[in-house]
Short mmCIF file of C-alpha atoms and ligand atoms in Angstrom, two decimals:
data_model
loop_
_atom_site.label_atom_id
_atom_site.label_comp_id
_atom_site.label_asym_id
_atom_site.label_seq_id
_atom_site.Cartn_x
_atom_site.Cartn_y
_atom_site.Cartn_z
CA UNK R 222 -7.27 2.47 22.59
CA UNK R 223 -3.86 0.83 22.46
CA UNK R 224 -5.04 -2.25 20.57
CA UNK R 225 -7.02 -0.13 18.11
CA UNK R 226 -3.98 1.86 16.92
CA UNK R 227 -1.82 -1.26 16.79
CA UNK R 228 -4.34 -3.45 14.96
CA UNK R 229 -5.29 -0.74 12.46
CA UNK R 230 -1.97 -1.17 10.63
CA UNK R 231 -2.65 -4.86 9.97
CA UNK R 232 -6.19 -4.05 8.87
CA UNK R 233 -4.77 -1.56 6.32
CA UNK R 234 -2.42 -4.19 4.88
CA UNK R 235 -5.24 -6.75 4.66
CA UNK R 236 -7.52 -4.21 2.92
CA UNK R 237 -4.80 -3.52 0.33
CA UNK R 238 -4.25 -7.27 -0.20
CA UNK R 239 -7.95 -7.98 -0.67
CA UNK R 240 -8.83 -5.00 -2.85
CA UNK R 241 -6.46 -4.15 -5.75
CA UNK R 242 -8.58 -1.04 -6.43
CA UNK R 243 -7.16 0.60 -3.29
CA UNK R 244 -4.36 1.44 -5.79
CA UNK R 245 -6.28 3.83 -8.04
CA UNK R 246 -3.86 3.37 -10.98
CA UNK R 247 -4.40 6.97 -12.13
CA UNK R 248 -1.29 6.78 -14.36
CA UNK R 249 -1.25 10.58 -14.41
CA UNK R 250 2.45 10.60 -15.35
CA UNK R 251 1.54 8.89 -18.66
CA UNK R 252 0.14 12.23 -19.83
CA UNK R 253 3.70 13.55 -20.01
CA UNK R 254 5.83 12.47 -22.98
CA UNK R 255 9.57 13.09 -22.75
CA UNK R 256 11.98 14.31 -25.44
CA UNK R 257 13.79 11.20 -26.63
CA UNK R 258 17.37 11.68 -27.79
CA UNK R 259 18.56 9.51 -30.69
CA UNK R 260 22.04 10.89 -30.19
CA UNK R 261 22.44 11.19 -26.42
CA UNK R 262 26.23 11.70 -26.69
CA UNK R 263 26.61 9.60 -23.56
CA UNK R 264 27.55 6.03 -22.58
CA UNK R 265 24.86 4.28 -20.55
CA UNK R 266 27.57 3.21 -18.12
CA UNK R 267 28.51 6.86 -17.55
CA UNK R 268 25.04 7.87 -16.34
CA UNK R 269 25.42 9.05 -12.75
CA UNK R 270 22.09 8.76 -10.91
CA UNK R 271 23.53 9.46 -7.45
CA UNK R 272 22.35 12.37 -5.31
CA UNK R 273 22.26 13.61 -1.75
CA UNK R 274 19.33 13.92 0.63
CA UNK R 275 19.42 15.04 4.27
CA UNK R 276 23.20 15.04 4.05
CA UNK R 277 23.46 11.39 3.03
CA UNK R 278 24.41 9.84 -0.30
CA UNK R 279 21.81 7.94 -2.39
CA UNK R 280 22.46 5.73 -5.44
CA UNK R 281 19.39 7.33 -7.07
CA UNK R 282 16.68 9.64 -5.71
CA UNK R 283 14.37 7.01 -4.30
CA UNK R 284 12.48 6.87 -1.02
CA UNK R 285 10.63 3.92 0.42
CA UNK R 286 7.57 5.90 1.55
CA UNK R 287 6.06 5.67 5.02
CA UNK R 288 4.15 2.47 5.54
CA UNK R 289 4.08 0.71 8.79
CA UNK R 290 5.13 -0.11 12.33
CA UNK R 291 3.57 -1.84 15.31
CA UNK R 292 3.65 -4.85 17.58
CA UNK R 293 3.00 -7.66 15.08
CA UNK R 294 5.54 -10.11 13.69
CA UNK R 295 4.54 -9.39 10.08
CA UNK R 296 4.89 -5.65 10.55
CA UNK R 297 8.26 -5.96 12.29
CA UNK R 298 9.59 -8.12 9.48
CA UNK R 299 8.20 -5.73 6.81
CA UNK R 300 10.13 -2.85 8.38
CA UNK R 301 13.32 -4.89 8.82
CA UNK R 302 13.18 -6.08 5.19
CA UNK R 303 12.64 -2.53 3.94
CA UNK R 304 15.47 -1.11 6.08
CA UNK R 305 17.99 -3.74 4.96
CA UNK R 306 17.00 -3.30 1.33
CA UNK R 307 17.31 0.50 1.67
CA UNK R 308 20.86 0.07 2.97
CA UNK R 309 21.83 -2.43 0.23
CA UNK R 310 20.34 -0.27 -2.57
CA UNK R 311 21.39 3.10 -1.16
CA UNK R 312 17.91 4.62 -0.98
CA UNK R 313 16.03 6.53 1.72
CA UNK R 314 13.37 5.00 3.94
CA UNK R 315 10.50 6.44 5.94
CA UNK R 316 8.56 4.47 8.54
CA UNK R 317 4.81 4.50 9.13
CA UNK R 318 3.16 6.46 11.91
CA UNK R 319 5.01 6.03 15.20
CA UNK R 320 2.04 7.05 17.31
CA UNK R 321 1.57 3.38 18.13
CA UNK R 322 4.82 3.50 20.21
CA UNK R 323 3.00 5.59 22.80
CA UNK R 324 -0.01 3.32 23.21
CA UNK R 325 1.77 -0.02 22.70
CA UNK R 326 5.39 0.21 23.95
CA UNK R 327 6.19 -3.22 22.41
CA UNK R 328 5.79 -1.52 19.00
CA UNK R 329 9.02 0.45 19.53
CA UNK R 330 11.07 -2.50 18.32
CA UNK R 331 9.52 -2.18 14.83
CA UNK R 332 11.12 1.28 14.52
CA UNK R 333 14.60 0.38 15.82
CA UNK R 334 16.08 0.18 12.35
CA UNK R 335 19.24 2.31 12.39
CA UNK R 336 21.57 -0.66 12.89
CA UNK R 337 20.13 -2.27 9.78
CA UNK R 338 20.43 0.91 7.71
CA UNK R 339 23.42 2.84 9.10
CA UNK R 340 24.19 4.94 6.01
CA UNK R 341 20.91 5.98 4.40
CA UNK R 342 18.38 8.66 5.36
CA UNK R 343 15.76 7.32 7.78
CA UNK R 344 12.66 9.45 8.34
CA UNK R 345 10.28 9.15 11.29
CA UNK R 346 6.53 9.73 11.03
CA UNK R 347 3.69 11.13 13.10
CA UNK R 348 0.25 12.46 12.18
CA UNK R 349 0.17 16.26 12.37
CA UNK R 350 -3.41 16.12 13.67
CA UNK R 351 -2.14 14.20 16.69
CA UNK R 352 -0.67 17.52 17.89
CA UNK R 353 -4.31 18.29 18.77
CA UNK R 354 -4.73 14.94 20.52
CA UNK R 355 -1.95 14.76 23.10
CA UNK R 356 1.22 14.29 21.02
CA UNK R 357 3.85 16.98 21.60
CA UNK R 358 7.54 17.73 21.35
CA UNK R 359 8.52 15.06 23.88
CA UNK R 360 6.85 12.26 21.91
CA UNK R 361 8.12 13.59 18.58
CA UNK R 362 11.69 13.61 19.90
CA UNK R 363 11.21 10.07 21.29
CA UNK R 364 10.03 8.91 17.85
CA UNK R 365 13.13 10.46 16.23
CA UNK R 366 15.49 8.95 18.81
CA UNK R 367 13.96 5.47 18.56
CA UNK R 368 14.55 5.34 14.79
CA UNK R 369 17.82 7.29 14.83
CA UNK R 370 16.02 9.47 12.30
CA UNK R 371 17.54 12.14 10.09
CA UNK R 372 14.17 13.93 9.89
CA UNK R 373 10.54 13.60 10.92
CA UNK R 374 7.56 13.45 8.59
CA UNK R 375 4.35 15.00 9.86
CA UNK R 376 1.58 13.51 7.74
CA UNK R 377 -1.57 15.43 6.82
CA UNK R 378 -4.52 13.11 6.25
CA UNK R 379 -7.82 14.98 6.68
CA UNK R 380 -9.64 12.79 4.15
CA UNK R 381 -8.51 9.55 5.83
CA UNK R 382 -9.55 10.83 9.26
CA UNK R 383 -12.91 12.03 7.90
CA UNK R 384 -13.71 8.58 6.47
CA UNK R 385 -12.31 6.61 9.44
CA UNK R 386 -15.04 5.52 11.81
CA UNK R 387 -12.87 6.58 14.79
CA UNK R 388 -11.17 9.47 12.95
CA UNK R 389 -9.44 12.44 14.63
CA UNK R 390 -10.92 15.28 12.62
CA UNK R 391 -9.93 18.43 14.53
CA UNK R 392 -7.38 19.94 12.11
CA UNK R 393 -7.77 23.46 13.57
CA UNK R 394 -4.81 25.59 14.71
CA UNK R 395 -2.16 23.08 13.63
CA UNK R 396 0.20 25.57 11.96
CA UNK R 397 1.30 27.06 15.31
CA UNK R 398 1.91 23.61 16.80
CA UNK R 399 3.89 22.55 13.72
CA UNK R 400 6.01 25.73 14.10
CA UNK R 401 6.74 24.81 17.73
CA UNK R 402 7.85 21.34 16.68
CA UNK R 403 10.07 22.72 13.90
CA UNK R 404 11.72 25.07 16.43
CA UNK R 405 12.08 22.47 19.18
CA UNK R 406 13.31 19.31 17.44
CA UNK R 407 16.91 18.45 16.63
CA UNK R 408 16.17 17.30 13.05
CA UNK R 409 14.18 18.84 10.15
CA UNK R 410 10.42 18.40 9.99
CA UNK R 411 8.90 17.42 6.63
CA UNK R 412 5.23 17.83 5.77
CA UNK R 413 3.51 15.17 3.66
CA UNK R 414 0.03 14.28 2.51
CA UNK R 415 -0.88 10.60 2.25
CA UNK R 416 -2.31 10.48 -1.28
CA UNK R 417 -4.52 13.53 -1.82
CA UNK R 418 -1.82 16.12 -2.55
CA UNK R 419 -0.52 19.34 -0.99
CA UNK R 420 -1.82 22.64 -2.39
CA UNK R 421 0.15 25.90 -2.76
CA UNK R 422 -1.66 27.23 0.36
CA UNK R 423 -0.48 24.16 2.33
CA UNK R 424 3.10 24.80 1.24
CA UNK R 425 2.86 28.50 2.13
CA UNK R 426 1.46 27.68 5.57
CA UNK R 427 4.23 25.14 6.07
CA UNK R 428 6.92 27.60 4.98
CA UNK R 429 5.60 30.15 7.47
CA UNK R 430 5.84 27.48 10.17
CA UNK R 431 9.50 26.94 9.25
CA UNK R 432 9.11 23.70 7.25
CA UNK R 433 11.47 23.47 4.27
CA UNK R 434 10.75 20.00 2.82
CA UNK R 435 7.34 19.00 1.42
CA UNK R 436 6.17 15.63 0.07
CA UNK R 437 3.20 16.37 -2.19
CA UNK R 438 1.87 12.74 -1.98
CA UNK R 439 -0.83 13.31 -4.57
CA UNK R 440 -3.63 11.20 -6.02
CA UNK R 441 -3.14 8.43 -8.53
CA UNK R 442 -1.89 5.66 -6.24
CA UNK R 443 -2.97 4.38 -2.85
CA UNK R 444 -6.39 5.74 -1.83
CA UNK R 445 -6.80 6.04 1.94
CA UNK R 446 -10.42 6.93 1.44
CA UNK R 447 -11.04 3.54 -0.17
CA UNK R 448 -8.93 1.68 2.41
CA UNK R 449 -10.84 3.26 5.30
CA UNK R 450 -14.12 2.46 3.54
CA UNK R 451 -13.33 -1.22 4.08
CA UNK R 452 -12.90 -0.65 7.81
CA UNK R 453 -16.36 0.88 8.23
CA UNK R 454 -19.03 -1.38 9.58
CA UNK R 455 -21.94 0.87 8.57
CA UNK R 456 -23.59 1.42 5.19
CA UNK R 457 -21.81 4.71 4.43
CA UNK R 458 -20.29 5.06 0.96
CA UNK R 459 -18.33 8.20 1.90
CA UNK R 460 -14.97 6.48 1.34
CA UNK R 461 -15.95 5.41 -2.19
CA UNK R 462 -17.31 8.86 -3.06
CA UNK R 463 -13.97 10.43 -2.16
CA UNK R 464 -11.66 7.66 -3.37
CA UNK R 465 -10.20 9.79 -6.20
CA UNK R 466 -10.41 13.13 -4.39
CA UNK R 467 -7.36 15.35 -4.48
CA UNK R 468 -4.54 16.73 -6.60
CA UNK R 469 -2.90 14.35 -9.10
CA UNK R 470 0.80 14.08 -8.28
CA UNK R 471 2.22 15.65 -11.49
CA UNK R 472 -0.19 18.61 -11.02
CA UNK R 473 0.84 18.93 -7.35
CA UNK R 474 4.51 19.02 -8.46
CA UNK R 475 3.75 21.79 -10.96
CA UNK R 476 1.86 23.76 -8.28
CA UNK R 477 4.84 23.36 -5.92
CA UNK R 478 7.34 24.49 -8.57
CA UNK R 479 7.23 28.25 -7.75
CA UNK R 480 8.40 27.44 -4.21
CA UNK R 481 11.59 25.66 -5.29
CA UNK R 482 13.70 28.67 -4.23
CA UNK R 483 12.71 28.16 -0.59
CA UNK R 484 11.47 24.58 -0.46
CA UNK R 485 12.70 21.08 -1.30
CA UNK R 486 10.00 18.96 -2.91
CA UNK R 487 9.46 15.21 -2.63
CA UNK R 488 7.20 13.42 -5.15
CA UNK R 489 4.96 10.54 -4.13
CA UNK R 490 1.52 9.16 -4.78
CA UNK R 491 1.07 6.81 -7.71
CA UNK R 492 4.70 6.69 -8.88
CA UNK R 493 5.02 3.19 -10.26
CA UNK R 494 8.33 2.96 -12.13
CA UNK R 495 11.64 4.64 -12.86
CA UNK R 496 10.10 6.64 -15.71
CA UNK R 497 7.54 8.23 -13.33
CA UNK R 498 10.51 9.06 -11.10
CA UNK R 499 12.46 10.74 -13.92
CA UNK R 500 9.37 12.81 -14.80
CA UNK R 501 9.06 13.84 -11.14
CA UNK R 502 12.68 15.04 -11.00
CA UNK R 503 12.13 16.98 -14.24
CA UNK R 504 9.13 18.60 -12.51
CA UNK R 505 11.34 19.66 -9.58
CA UNK R 506 11.34 16.76 -7.13
CA UNK R 507 14.57 16.05 -5.24
CA UNK R 508 13.36 12.65 -4.05
CA UNK R 509 10.68 10.21 -5.28
CA UNK R 510 8.69 8.00 -2.93
CA UNK R 511 6.85 4.74 -3.50
CA UNK R 512 4.80 2.85 -0.92
CA UNK R 513 2.29 0.28 -2.22
CA UNK R 514 4.58 -1.24 -4.91
CA UNK R 515 7.05 -2.24 -2.18
CA UNK R 516 4.56 -3.69 0.29
CA UNK R 517 4.23 -7.17 -1.24
CA UNK R 518 8.00 -7.66 -1.72
CA UNK R 519 8.54 -6.43 1.86
CA UNK R 520 6.15 -9.11 3.13
CA UNK R 521 8.36 -11.70 1.37
CA UNK R 522 12.04 -10.93 1.94
CA UNK R 523 14.92 -8.46 1.76
CA UNK R 524 15.89 -9.98 -1.62
CA UNK R 525 12.41 -9.38 -3.06
CA UNK R 526 12.59 -5.69 -2.08
CA UNK R 527 16.13 -5.35 -3.48
CA UNK R 528 15.04 -6.94 -6.78
CA UNK R 529 12.13 -4.49 -7.09
CA UNK R 530 14.26 -1.43 -6.28
CA UNK R 531 17.03 -2.53 -8.67
CA UNK R 532 14.43 -2.92 -11.44
CA UNK R 533 13.17 0.63 -10.79
CA UNK R 534 16.76 1.91 -10.73
CA UNK R 535 17.49 0.32 -14.12
CA UNK R 536 14.38 2.02 -15.53
CA UNK R 537 15.47 5.34 -14.02
CA UNK R 538 19.02 5.12 -15.41
CA UNK R 539 17.76 3.97 -18.84
CA UNK R 540 15.41 6.98 -19.05
CA UNK R 541 18.28 9.31 -18.06
CA UNK R 542 20.41 7.78 -20.84
CA UNK R 543 17.64 8.22 -23.44
CA UNK R 544 17.22 11.87 -22.43
CA UNK R 545 20.96 12.49 -22.67
CA UNK R 546 21.02 13.41 -18.97
CA UNK R 547 24.42 12.53 -17.54
CA UNK R 548 23.56 13.36 -13.94
CA UNK R 549 20.69 14.49 -11.72
CA UNK R 550 21.60 18.17 -12.20
CA UNK R 551 20.88 17.75 -15.93
CA UNK R 552 17.44 16.40 -15.09
CA UNK R 553 16.30 18.46 -12.11
CA UNK R 554 13.61 21.05 -12.90
CA UNK R 555 14.61 20.97 -16.56
CA UNK R 556 11.46 21.34 -18.66
CA UNK R 557 13.50 21.03 -21.87
CA UNK R 558 13.13 17.25 -21.42
CA UNK R 559 9.35 17.48 -21.81
CA UNK R 560 8.07 16.85 -25.36
CA UNK R 561 4.34 17.25 -24.76
CA UNK R 562 1.67 16.97 -22.10
CA UNK R 563 -1.78 15.62 -22.89
C1 FMN C 251 0.37 0.05 3.64
C2 FMN C 251 0.55 1.54 3.66
C3 FMN C 251 0.64 2.19 4.89
C4 FMN C 251 0.84 3.58 4.96
N1 FMN C 251 0.99 4.18 6.17
C5 FMN C 251 1.33 5.50 6.24
C6 FMN C 251 1.64 6.12 7.49
O1 FMN C 251 1.58 5.50 8.55
N2 FMN C 251 2.00 7.43 7.48
C7 FMN C 251 2.08 8.15 6.32
O2 FMN C 251 2.46 9.32 6.34
N3 FMN C 251 1.76 7.59 5.12
C8 FMN C 251 1.41 6.30 5.06
N4 FMN C 251 1.13 5.72 3.84
C9 FMN C 251 1.06 6.59 2.66
C10 FMN C 251 2.33 6.54 1.80
O3 FMN C 251 3.46 6.93 2.54
C11 FMN C 251 2.21 7.41 0.53
O4 FMN C 251 2.16 8.78 0.89
C12 FMN C 251 0.98 7.06 -0.28
O5 FMN C 251 0.62 5.74 -0.09
C13 FMN C 251 1.15 7.27 -1.75
O6 FMN C 251 2.13 6.39 -2.26
P1 FMN C 251 1.80 5.11 -3.19
O7 FMN C 251 0.76 5.52 -4.16
O8 FMN C 251 3.13 4.77 -3.82
O9 FMN C 251 1.31 4.01 -2.28
C14 FMN C 251 0.92 4.34 3.75
C15 FMN C 251 0.83 3.67 2.50
C16 FMN C 251 0.64 2.30 2.44
C17 FMN C 251 0.54 1.64 1.11
#
């Protein structure tokens, strides 16, 4: 059991390396065209892309989405590179599922990142379904403490579990257990999907359980169905059949929009540049996550991750300039920036 959870993370990375089509390249944000301003009445240098998330300052609303953790040298160095780059660039970082800490104690080290990223939001991660398989408040608090986390992501991945040969597929009665976690932990709990999107019913159930921050993690980018397909040894094509299943991220953001009065929304799933990020903020996202685009740089070095994030930041600031948006408040949930949607 312990080796399975630990090794799975490496198998995921190898599957992504071998098969570029695990990134579905949906480009759903390309269907939205923004209102260019020829006279932005603004100096590019005066664009202020900074914002706050979980009480900490960010240089722009970017999150390194949950990816990995475990007892392997490669995985430890991926997390260290991401954490240092997050601190240098002033962006948030989430780690991958910390369940492995409880089966392989040596994996804890891969989540001990606070010293490397003292000033930015760090977000822990556990699978919500694990609340039906032995994980409880004690383990969730241990995961938070190990990372020095500002919040804990509970990921919802029914498609991934359904395709996984050894999947945990009992998603019944989770809302009550999520509510108990929300009430019992010393940091906020966030709900996220992993690339199939959250529906309005998911958000309503989460709100009733006391969750206030939701990461829609829609389709268009990394497909866990396709990744898990590669891990199957049998002839099943279930993972291919469902590889594009779910709610495209821009649609998920629009569906989440009515809840903005009571919920904070995070965009992720197929965001691939600073322009996708700007569109997400216009659709009501307070933070924009990317996972797969940062994996390869993270396997190289801190500098490679910093270079990638700085490129995305330049794109983000350039788009703000061309929209005449001086700061994030001028962008956030402001449909006036949308020219047309195809
Ligand atoms: C290598 C890799 C590992 C991931 N592991 C996790 C995980 O452990 N927990 C989780 O909540 N999401 C995980 N994700 C999902 C991402 O956090 C994100 O929700 C999803 O991949 C969509 O983002 P993307 O299209 O930018 O990759 C992982 C993604 C990648 C690429």
